[in-house]
PDB file of C-alpha atoms in Angstrom:
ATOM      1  CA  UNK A 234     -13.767 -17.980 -15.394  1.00 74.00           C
ATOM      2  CA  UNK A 235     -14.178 -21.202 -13.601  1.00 80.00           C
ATOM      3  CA  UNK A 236     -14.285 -21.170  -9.817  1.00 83.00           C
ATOM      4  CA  UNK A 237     -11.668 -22.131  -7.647  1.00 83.00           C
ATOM      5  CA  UNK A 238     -10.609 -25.592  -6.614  1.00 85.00           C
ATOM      6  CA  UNK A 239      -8.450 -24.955  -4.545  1.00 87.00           C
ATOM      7  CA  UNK A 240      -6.731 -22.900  -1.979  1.00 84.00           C
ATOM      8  CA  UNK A 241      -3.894 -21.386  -3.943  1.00 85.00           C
ATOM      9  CA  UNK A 242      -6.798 -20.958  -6.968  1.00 87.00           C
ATOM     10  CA  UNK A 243      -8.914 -18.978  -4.380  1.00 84.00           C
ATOM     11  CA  UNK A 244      -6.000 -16.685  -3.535  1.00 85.00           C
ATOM     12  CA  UNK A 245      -4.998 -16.348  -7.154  1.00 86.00           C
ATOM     13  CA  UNK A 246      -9.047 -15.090  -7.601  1.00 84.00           C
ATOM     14  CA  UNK A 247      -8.783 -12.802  -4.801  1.00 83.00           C
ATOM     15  CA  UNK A 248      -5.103 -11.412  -5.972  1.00 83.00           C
ATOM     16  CA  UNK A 249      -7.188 -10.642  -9.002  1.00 83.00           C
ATOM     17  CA  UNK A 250      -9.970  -8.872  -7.344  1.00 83.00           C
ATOM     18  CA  UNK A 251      -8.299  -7.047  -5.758  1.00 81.00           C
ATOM     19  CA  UNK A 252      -6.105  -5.387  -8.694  1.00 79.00           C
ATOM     20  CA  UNK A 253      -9.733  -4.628  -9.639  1.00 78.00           C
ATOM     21  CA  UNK A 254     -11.134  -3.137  -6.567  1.00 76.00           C
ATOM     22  CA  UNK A 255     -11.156   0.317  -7.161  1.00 74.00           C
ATOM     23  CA  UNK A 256     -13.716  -0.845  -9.952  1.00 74.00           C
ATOM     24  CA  UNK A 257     -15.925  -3.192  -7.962  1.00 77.00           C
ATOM     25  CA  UNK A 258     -18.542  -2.124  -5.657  1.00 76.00           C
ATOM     26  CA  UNK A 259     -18.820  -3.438  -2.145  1.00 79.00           C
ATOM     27  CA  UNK A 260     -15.994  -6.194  -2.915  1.00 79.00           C
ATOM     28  CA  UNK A 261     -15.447  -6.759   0.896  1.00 81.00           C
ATOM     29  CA  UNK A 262     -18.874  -7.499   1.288  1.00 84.00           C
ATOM     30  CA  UNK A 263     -19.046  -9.865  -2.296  1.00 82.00           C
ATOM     31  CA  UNK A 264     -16.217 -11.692  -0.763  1.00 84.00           C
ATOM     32  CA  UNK A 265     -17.100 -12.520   2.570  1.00 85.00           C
ATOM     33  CA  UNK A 266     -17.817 -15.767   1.941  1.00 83.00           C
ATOM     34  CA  UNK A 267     -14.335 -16.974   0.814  1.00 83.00           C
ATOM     35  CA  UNK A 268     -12.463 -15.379   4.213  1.00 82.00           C
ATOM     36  CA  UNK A 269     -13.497 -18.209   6.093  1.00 82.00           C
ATOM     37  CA  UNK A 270     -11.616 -20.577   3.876  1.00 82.00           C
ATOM     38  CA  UNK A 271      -8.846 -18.516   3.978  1.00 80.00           C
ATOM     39  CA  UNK A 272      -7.784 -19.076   7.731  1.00 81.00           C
ATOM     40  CA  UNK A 273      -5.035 -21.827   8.679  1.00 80.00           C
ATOM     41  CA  UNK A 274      -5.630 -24.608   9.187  1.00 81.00           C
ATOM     42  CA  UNK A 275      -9.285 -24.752   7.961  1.00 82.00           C
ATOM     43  CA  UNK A 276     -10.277 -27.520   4.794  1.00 86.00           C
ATOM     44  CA  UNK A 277     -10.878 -26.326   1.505  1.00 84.00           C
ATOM     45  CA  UNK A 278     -14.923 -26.942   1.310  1.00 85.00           C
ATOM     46  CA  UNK A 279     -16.645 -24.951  -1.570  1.00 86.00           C
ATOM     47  CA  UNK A 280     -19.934 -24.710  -0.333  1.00 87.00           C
ATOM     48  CA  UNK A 281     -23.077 -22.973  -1.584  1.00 88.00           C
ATOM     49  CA  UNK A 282     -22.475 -19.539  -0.014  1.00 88.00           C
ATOM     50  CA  UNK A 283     -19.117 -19.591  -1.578  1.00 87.00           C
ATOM     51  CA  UNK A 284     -20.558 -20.966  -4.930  1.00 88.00           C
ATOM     52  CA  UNK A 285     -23.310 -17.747  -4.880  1.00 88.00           C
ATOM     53  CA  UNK A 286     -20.674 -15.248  -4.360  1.00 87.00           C
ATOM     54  CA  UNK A 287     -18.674 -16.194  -6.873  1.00 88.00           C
ATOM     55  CA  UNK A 288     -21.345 -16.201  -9.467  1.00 88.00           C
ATOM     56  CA  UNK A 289     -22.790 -12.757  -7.939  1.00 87.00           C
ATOM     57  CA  UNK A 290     -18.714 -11.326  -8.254  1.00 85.00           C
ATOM     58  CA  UNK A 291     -18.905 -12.968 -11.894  1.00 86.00           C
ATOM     59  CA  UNK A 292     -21.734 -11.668 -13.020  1.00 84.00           C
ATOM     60  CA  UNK A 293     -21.372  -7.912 -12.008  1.00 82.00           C
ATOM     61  CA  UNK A 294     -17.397  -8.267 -13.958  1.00 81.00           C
ATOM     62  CA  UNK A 295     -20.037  -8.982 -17.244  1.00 82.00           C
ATOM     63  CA  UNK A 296     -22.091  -6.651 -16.786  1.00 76.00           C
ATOM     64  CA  UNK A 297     -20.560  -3.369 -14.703  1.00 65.00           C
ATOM     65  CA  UNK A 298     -22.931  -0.774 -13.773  1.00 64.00           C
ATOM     66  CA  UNK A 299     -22.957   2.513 -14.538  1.00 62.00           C
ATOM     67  CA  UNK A 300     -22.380   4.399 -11.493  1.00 61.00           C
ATOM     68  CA  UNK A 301     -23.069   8.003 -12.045  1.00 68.00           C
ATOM     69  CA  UNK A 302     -23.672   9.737 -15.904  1.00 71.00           C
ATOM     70  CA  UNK A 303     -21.276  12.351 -16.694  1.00 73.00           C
ATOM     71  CA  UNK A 304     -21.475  16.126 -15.513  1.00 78.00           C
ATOM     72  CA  UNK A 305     -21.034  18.405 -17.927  1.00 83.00           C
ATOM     73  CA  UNK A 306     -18.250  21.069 -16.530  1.00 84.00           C
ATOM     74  CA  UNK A 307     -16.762  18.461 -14.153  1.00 81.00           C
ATOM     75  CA  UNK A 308     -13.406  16.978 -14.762  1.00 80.00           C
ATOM     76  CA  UNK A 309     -13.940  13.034 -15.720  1.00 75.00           C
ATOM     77  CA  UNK A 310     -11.371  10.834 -14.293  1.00 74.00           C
ATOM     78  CA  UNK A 311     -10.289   8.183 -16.370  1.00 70.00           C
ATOM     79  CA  UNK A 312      -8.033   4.947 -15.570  1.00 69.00           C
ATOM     80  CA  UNK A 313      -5.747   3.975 -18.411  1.00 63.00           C
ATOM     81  CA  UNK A 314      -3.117   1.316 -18.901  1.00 65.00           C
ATOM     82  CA  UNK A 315       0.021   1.766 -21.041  1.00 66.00           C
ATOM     83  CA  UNK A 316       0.297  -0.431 -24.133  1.00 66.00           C
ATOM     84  CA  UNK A 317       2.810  -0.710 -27.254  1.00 70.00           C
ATOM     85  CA  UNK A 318       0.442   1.045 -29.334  1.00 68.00           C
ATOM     86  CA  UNK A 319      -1.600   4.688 -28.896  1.00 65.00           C
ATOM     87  CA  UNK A 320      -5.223   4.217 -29.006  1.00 66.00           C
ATOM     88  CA  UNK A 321      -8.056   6.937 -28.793  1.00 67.00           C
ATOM     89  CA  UNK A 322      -5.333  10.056 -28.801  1.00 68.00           C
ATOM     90  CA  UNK A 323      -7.809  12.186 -30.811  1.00 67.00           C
ATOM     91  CA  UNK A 324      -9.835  11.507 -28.278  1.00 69.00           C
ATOM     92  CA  UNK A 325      -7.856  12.963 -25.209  1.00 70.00           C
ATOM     93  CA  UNK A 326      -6.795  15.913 -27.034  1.00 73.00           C
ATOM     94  CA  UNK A 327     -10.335  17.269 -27.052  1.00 74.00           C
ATOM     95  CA  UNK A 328     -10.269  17.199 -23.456  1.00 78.00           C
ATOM     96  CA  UNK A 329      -8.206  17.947 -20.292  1.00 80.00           C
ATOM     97  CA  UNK A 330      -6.680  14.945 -18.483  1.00 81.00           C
ATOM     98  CA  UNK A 331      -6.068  15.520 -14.652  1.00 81.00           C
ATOM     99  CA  UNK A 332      -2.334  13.578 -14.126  1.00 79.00           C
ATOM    100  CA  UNK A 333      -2.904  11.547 -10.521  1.00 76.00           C
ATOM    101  CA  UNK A 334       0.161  11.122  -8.730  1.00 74.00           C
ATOM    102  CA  UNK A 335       2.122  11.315  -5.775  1.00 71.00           C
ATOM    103  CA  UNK A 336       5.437  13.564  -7.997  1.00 72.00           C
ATOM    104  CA  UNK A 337       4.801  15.380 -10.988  1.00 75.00           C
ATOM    105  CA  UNK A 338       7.031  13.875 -13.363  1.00 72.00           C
ATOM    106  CA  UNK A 339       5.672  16.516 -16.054  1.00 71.00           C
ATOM    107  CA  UNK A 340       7.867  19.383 -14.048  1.00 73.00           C
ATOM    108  CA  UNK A 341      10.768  17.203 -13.808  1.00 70.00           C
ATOM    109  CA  UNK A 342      10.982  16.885 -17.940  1.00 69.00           C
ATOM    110  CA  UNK A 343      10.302  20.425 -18.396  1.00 66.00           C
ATOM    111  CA  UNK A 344      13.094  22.261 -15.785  1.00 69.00           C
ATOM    112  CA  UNK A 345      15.588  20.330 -17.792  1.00 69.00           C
ATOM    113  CA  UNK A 346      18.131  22.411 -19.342  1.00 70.00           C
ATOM    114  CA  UNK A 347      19.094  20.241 -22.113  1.00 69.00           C
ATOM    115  CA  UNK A 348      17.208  17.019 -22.978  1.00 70.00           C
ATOM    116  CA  UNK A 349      18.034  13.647 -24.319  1.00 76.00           C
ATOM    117  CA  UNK A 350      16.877  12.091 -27.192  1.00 78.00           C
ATOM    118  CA  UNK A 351      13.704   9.808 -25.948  1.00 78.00           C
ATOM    119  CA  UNK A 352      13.278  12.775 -22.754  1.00 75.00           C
ATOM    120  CA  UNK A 353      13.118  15.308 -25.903  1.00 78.00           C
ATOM    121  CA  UNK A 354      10.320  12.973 -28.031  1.00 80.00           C
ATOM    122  CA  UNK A 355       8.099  12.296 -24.925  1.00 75.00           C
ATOM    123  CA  UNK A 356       8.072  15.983 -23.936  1.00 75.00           C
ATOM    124  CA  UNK A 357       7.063  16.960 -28.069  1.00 78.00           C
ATOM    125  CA  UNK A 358       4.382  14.501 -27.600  1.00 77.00           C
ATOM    126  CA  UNK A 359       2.863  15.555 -24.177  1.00 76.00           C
ATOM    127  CA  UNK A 360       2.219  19.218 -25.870  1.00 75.00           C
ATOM    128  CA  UNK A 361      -0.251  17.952 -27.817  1.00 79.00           C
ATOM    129  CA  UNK A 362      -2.474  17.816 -24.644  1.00 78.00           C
ATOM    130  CA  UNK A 363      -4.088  19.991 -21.569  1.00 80.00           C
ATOM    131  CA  UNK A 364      -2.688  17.903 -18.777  1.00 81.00           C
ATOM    132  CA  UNK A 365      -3.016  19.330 -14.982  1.00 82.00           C
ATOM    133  CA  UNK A 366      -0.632  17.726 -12.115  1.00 79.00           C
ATOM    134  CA  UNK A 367      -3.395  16.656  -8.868  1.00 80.00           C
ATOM    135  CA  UNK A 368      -1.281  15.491  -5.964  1.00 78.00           C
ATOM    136  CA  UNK A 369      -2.285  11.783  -5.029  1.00 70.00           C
ATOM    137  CA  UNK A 370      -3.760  12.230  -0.929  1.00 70.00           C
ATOM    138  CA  UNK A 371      -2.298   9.866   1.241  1.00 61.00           C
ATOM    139  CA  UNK A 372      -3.305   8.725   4.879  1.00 59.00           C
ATOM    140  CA  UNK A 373      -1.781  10.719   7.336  1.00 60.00           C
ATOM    141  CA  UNK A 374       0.970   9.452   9.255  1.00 58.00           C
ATOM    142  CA  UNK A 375       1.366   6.969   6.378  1.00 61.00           C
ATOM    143  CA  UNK A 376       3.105   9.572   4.162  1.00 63.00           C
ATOM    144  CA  UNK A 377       5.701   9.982   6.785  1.00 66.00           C
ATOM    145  CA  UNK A 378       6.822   6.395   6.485  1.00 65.00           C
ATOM    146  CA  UNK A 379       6.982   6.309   3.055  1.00 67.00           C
ATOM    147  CA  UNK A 380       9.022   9.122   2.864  1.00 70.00           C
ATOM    148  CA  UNK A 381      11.011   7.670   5.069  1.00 69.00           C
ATOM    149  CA  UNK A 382      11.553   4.315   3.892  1.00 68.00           C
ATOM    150  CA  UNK A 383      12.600   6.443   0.470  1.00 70.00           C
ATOM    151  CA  UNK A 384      14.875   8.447   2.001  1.00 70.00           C
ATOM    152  CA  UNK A 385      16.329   6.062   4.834  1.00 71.00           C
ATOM    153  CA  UNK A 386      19.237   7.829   7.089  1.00 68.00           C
ATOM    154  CA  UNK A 387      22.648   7.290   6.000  1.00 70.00           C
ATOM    155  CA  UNK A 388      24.399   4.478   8.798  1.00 68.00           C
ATOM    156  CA  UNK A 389      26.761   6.810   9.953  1.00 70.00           C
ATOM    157  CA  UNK A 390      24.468   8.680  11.825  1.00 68.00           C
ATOM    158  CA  UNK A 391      23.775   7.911  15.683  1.00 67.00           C
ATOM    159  CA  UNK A 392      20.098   7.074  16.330  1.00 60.00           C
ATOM    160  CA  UNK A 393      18.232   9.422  18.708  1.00 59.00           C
ATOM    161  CA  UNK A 394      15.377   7.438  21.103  1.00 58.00           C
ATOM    162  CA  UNK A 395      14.990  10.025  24.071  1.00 59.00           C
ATOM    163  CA  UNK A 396      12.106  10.599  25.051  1.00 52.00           C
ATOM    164  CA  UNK A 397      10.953  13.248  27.356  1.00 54.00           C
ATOM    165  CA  UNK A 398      10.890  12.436  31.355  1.00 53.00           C
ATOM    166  CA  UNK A 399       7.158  13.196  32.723  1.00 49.00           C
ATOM    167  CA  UNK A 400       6.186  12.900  36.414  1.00 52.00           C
ATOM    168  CA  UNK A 401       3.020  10.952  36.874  1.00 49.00           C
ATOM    169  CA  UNK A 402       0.853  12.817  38.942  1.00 53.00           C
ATOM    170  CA  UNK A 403      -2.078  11.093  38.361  1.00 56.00           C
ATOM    171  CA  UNK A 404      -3.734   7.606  37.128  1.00 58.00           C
ATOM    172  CA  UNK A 405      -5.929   8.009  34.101  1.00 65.00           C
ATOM    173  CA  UNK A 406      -6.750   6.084  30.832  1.00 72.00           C
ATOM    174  CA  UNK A 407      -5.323   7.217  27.520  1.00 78.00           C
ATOM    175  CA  UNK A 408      -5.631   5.971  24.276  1.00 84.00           C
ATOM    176  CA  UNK A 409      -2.707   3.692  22.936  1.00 86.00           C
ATOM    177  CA  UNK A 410      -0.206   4.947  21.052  1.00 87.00           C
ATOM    178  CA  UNK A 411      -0.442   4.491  16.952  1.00 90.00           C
ATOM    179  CA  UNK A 412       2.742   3.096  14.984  1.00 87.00           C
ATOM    180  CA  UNK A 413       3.238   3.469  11.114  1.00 89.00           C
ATOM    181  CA  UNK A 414       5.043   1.321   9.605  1.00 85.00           C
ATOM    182  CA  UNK A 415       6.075   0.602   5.941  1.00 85.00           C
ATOM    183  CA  UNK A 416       9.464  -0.647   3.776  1.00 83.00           C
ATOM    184  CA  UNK A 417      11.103  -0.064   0.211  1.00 80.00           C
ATOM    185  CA  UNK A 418      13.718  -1.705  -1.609  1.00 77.00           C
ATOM    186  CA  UNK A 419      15.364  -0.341  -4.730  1.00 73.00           C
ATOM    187  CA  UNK A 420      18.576  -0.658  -6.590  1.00 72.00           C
ATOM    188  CA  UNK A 421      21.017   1.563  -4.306  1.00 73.00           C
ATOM    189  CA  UNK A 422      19.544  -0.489  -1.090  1.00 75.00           C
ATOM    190  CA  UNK A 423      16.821  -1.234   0.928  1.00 81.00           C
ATOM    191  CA  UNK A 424      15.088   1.194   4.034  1.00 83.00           C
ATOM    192  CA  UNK A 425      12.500   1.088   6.331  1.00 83.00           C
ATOM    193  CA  UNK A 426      10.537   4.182   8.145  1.00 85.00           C
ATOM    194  CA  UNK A 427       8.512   3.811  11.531  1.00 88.00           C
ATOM    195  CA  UNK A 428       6.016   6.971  13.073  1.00 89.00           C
ATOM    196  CA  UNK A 429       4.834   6.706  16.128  1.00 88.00           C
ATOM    197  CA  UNK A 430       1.770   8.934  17.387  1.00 89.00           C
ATOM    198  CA  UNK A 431       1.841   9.320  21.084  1.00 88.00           C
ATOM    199  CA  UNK A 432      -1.557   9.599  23.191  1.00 85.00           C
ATOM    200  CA  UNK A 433      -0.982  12.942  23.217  1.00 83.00           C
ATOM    201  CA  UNK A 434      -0.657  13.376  19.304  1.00 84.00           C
ATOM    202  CA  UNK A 435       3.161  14.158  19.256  1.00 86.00           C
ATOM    203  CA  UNK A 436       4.603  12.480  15.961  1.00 87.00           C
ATOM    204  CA  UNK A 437       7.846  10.648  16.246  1.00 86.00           C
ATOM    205  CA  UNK A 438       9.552   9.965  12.972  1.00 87.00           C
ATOM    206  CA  UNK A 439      12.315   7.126  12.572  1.00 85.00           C
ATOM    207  CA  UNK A 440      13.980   5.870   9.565  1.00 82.00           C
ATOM    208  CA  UNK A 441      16.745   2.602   9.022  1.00 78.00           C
ATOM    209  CA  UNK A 442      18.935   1.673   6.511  1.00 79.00           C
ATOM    210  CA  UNK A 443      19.007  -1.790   5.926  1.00 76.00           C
ATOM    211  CA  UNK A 444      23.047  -3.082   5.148  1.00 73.00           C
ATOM    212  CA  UNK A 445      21.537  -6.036   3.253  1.00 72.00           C
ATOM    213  CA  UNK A 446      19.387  -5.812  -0.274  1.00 74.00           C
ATOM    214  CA  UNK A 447      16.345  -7.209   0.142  1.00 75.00           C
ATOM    215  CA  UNK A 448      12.674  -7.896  -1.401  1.00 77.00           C
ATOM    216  CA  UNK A 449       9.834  -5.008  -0.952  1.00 76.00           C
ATOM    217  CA  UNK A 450       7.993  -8.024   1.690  1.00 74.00           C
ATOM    218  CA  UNK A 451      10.943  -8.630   3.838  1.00 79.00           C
ATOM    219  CA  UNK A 452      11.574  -4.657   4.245  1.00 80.00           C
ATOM    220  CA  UNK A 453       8.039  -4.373   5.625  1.00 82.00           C
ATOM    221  CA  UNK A 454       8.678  -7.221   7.847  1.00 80.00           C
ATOM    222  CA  UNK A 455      11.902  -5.780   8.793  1.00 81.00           C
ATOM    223  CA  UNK A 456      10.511  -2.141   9.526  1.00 82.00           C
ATOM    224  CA  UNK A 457       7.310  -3.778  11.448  1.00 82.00           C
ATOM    225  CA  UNK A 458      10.140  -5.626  14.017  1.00 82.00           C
ATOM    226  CA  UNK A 459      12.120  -2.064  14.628  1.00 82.00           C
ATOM    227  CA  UNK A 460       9.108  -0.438  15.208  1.00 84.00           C
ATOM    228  CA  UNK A 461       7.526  -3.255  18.029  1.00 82.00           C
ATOM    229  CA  UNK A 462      11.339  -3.717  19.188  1.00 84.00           C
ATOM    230  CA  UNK A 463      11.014   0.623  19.912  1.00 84.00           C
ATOM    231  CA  UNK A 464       7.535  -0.060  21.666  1.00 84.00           C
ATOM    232  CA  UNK A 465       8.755  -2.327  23.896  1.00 83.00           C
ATOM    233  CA  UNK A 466      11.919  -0.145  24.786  1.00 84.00           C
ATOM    234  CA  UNK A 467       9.488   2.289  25.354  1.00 82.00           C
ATOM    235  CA  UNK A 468       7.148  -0.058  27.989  1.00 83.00           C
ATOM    236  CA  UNK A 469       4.181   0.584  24.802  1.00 81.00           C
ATOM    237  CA  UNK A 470       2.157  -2.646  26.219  1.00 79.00           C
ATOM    238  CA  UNK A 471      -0.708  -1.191  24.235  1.00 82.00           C
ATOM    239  CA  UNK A 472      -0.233  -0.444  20.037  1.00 83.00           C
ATOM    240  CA  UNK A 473      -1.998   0.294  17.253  1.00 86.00           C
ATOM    241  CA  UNK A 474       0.039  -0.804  14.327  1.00 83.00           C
ATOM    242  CA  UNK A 475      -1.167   0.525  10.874  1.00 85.00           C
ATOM    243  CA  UNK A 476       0.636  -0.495   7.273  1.00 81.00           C
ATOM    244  CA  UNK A 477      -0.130  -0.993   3.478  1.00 78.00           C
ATOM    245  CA  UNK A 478       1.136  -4.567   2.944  1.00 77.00           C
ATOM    246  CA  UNK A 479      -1.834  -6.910   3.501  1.00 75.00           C
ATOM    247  CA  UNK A 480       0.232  -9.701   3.275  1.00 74.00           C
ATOM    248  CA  UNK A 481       2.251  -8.497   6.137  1.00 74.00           C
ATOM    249  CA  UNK A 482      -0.375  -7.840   8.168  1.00 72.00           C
ATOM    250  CA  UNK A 483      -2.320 -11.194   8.074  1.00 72.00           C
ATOM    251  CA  UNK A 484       0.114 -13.592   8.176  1.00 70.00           C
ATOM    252  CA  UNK A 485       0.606 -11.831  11.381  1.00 70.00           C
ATOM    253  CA  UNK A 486      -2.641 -12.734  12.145  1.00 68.00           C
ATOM    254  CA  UNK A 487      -2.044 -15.921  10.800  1.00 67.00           C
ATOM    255  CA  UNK A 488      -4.986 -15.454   7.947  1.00 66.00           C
ATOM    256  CA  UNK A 489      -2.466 -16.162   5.281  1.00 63.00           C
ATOM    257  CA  UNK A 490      -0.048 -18.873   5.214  1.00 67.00           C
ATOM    258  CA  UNK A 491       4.427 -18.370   4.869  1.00 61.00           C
ATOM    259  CA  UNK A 492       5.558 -20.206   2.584  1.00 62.00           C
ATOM    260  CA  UNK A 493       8.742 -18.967   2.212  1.00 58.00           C
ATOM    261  CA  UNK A 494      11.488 -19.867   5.051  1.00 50.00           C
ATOM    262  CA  UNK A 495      13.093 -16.878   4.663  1.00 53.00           C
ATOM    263  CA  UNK A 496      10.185 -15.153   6.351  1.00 53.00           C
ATOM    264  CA  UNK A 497       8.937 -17.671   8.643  1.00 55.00           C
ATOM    265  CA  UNK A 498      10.968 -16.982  11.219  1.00 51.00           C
ATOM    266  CA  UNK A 499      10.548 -13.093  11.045  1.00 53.00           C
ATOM    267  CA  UNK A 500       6.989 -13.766  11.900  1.00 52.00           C
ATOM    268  CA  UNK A 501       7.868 -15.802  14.400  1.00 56.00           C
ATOM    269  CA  UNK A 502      10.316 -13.081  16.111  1.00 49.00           C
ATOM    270  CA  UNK A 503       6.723 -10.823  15.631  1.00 51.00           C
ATOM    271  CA  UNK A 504       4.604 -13.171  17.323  1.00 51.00           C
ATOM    272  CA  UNK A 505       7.647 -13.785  20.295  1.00 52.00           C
TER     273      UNK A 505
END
């Protein structure tokens, strides 16, 4: 793996990394180095900080440790990746595999009245194993926008932003309100959900159909622009914004660079 020349080399290495992250201890930390060259307008200069944590990142991907051995009478969780071709099946049927997920697909297969053909071979093979459905945790608040942004609401319905009216009887300091934000695009059309979380913890759940298709990055863009255009309707002047696109969120900051022109000037309607 030789070490990055470049800018758009160093992002490709981090891209990578990052698929692998769940499997890398401490990556933030290992990485450090390289988020200073990752800032606009900064030169590309590989120095010898970079240069050791590359080699320290390379040389823990030859040789991974072993975390933890084994209990005996624990489940073992175990990250697989589908390929043409079965490998180690006598090996899983020996033991019981925990299915990680955020649906359990398993259930949908078996309420089926009648099956098709490939729905009908998948379900004869899966009986040839002890499989238990664990739901997937997600962050709260977060799991509200998802589900909204999969289940956006339909355009002919009118959009409800009252809020309540409060007398102020008194000046103190709260904390800011919180706003979730995320965005999904699929065949039948593209959404976006927003959740707000007052000061006082009150949860307030919005979802948007978009009328145009769209990628998956400019539906997070979109939703993140309803959601600040509500906060300023609302006279929000202080936000924390949360989301799951990273490269949303820091070309916001302007850590990342838009390339695209299509998005450039939805940042810039961010930033305005």
């Amino acid at each position: 793996m030789p070490e990055p020349r470049n800018i758009h080399e160093l992002k490709s290495l981090q891209g990578k990394l990052a698929y692998l992250r769940r499997f890398i201890s401490n990556l933030a930390g290992r990485c450090q180095p390289f988020s200073r060259l990752m800032k606009k307008d900064v030169p590309f200069e590989w120095d010898e900080a970079c240069d050791k944590a590359f080699k320290s990142i390379k040389s823990y991907l030859m040789k991974p440790p072993v975390l933890v051995a084994p209990i005996h009478g624990r489940p073992l969780i175990l990250y697989v990746a589908a390929q043409e071709r079965s490998k180690l099946k006598h090996y899983f049927q020996s033991h019981s595999i925990h299915l990680v997920s955020k649906a359990n697909p398993l259930k949908y297969v078996m309420i089926k009245p009648v099956l098709s053909d490939r729905l009908a071979r998948w379900y004869l093979q899966l009986q040839q194993f002890e499989i238990t459905y664990v739901p997937q945790k997600a962050i709260k608040g977060q799991v509200l926008a998802d589900f909204l942004a999969d289940h956006p609401m339909p355009a002919e319905w009118e959009l409800s932003d009252d809020l309540p009216d409060e007398d102020v009887l008194m000046v103190e300091i709260i904390p800011p309100w919180k706003m979730y934000f995320d965005g999904a695009s699929h065949k039948e059309g593209a959404g976006a959900g927003v959740v707000f979380v007052t000061s006082e913890g009150e949860v307030l759940p919005y979802s948007f159909t978009l009328t145009q298709n769209c990628s998956n990055n400019v539906a997070e863009y979109q939703a993140l622009i309803f959601g600040l255009e509500m906060a300023v309707d609302t006279k929000q002047r202080h936000l924390k914004v949360y989301g799951d696109s990273q490269l949303v969120i820091n070309q916001l900051l302007g850590l990342y660079e838009v390339k695209k022109l299509s998005c450039s000037h939805i940042i810039t309607m961010q930033k305005g």
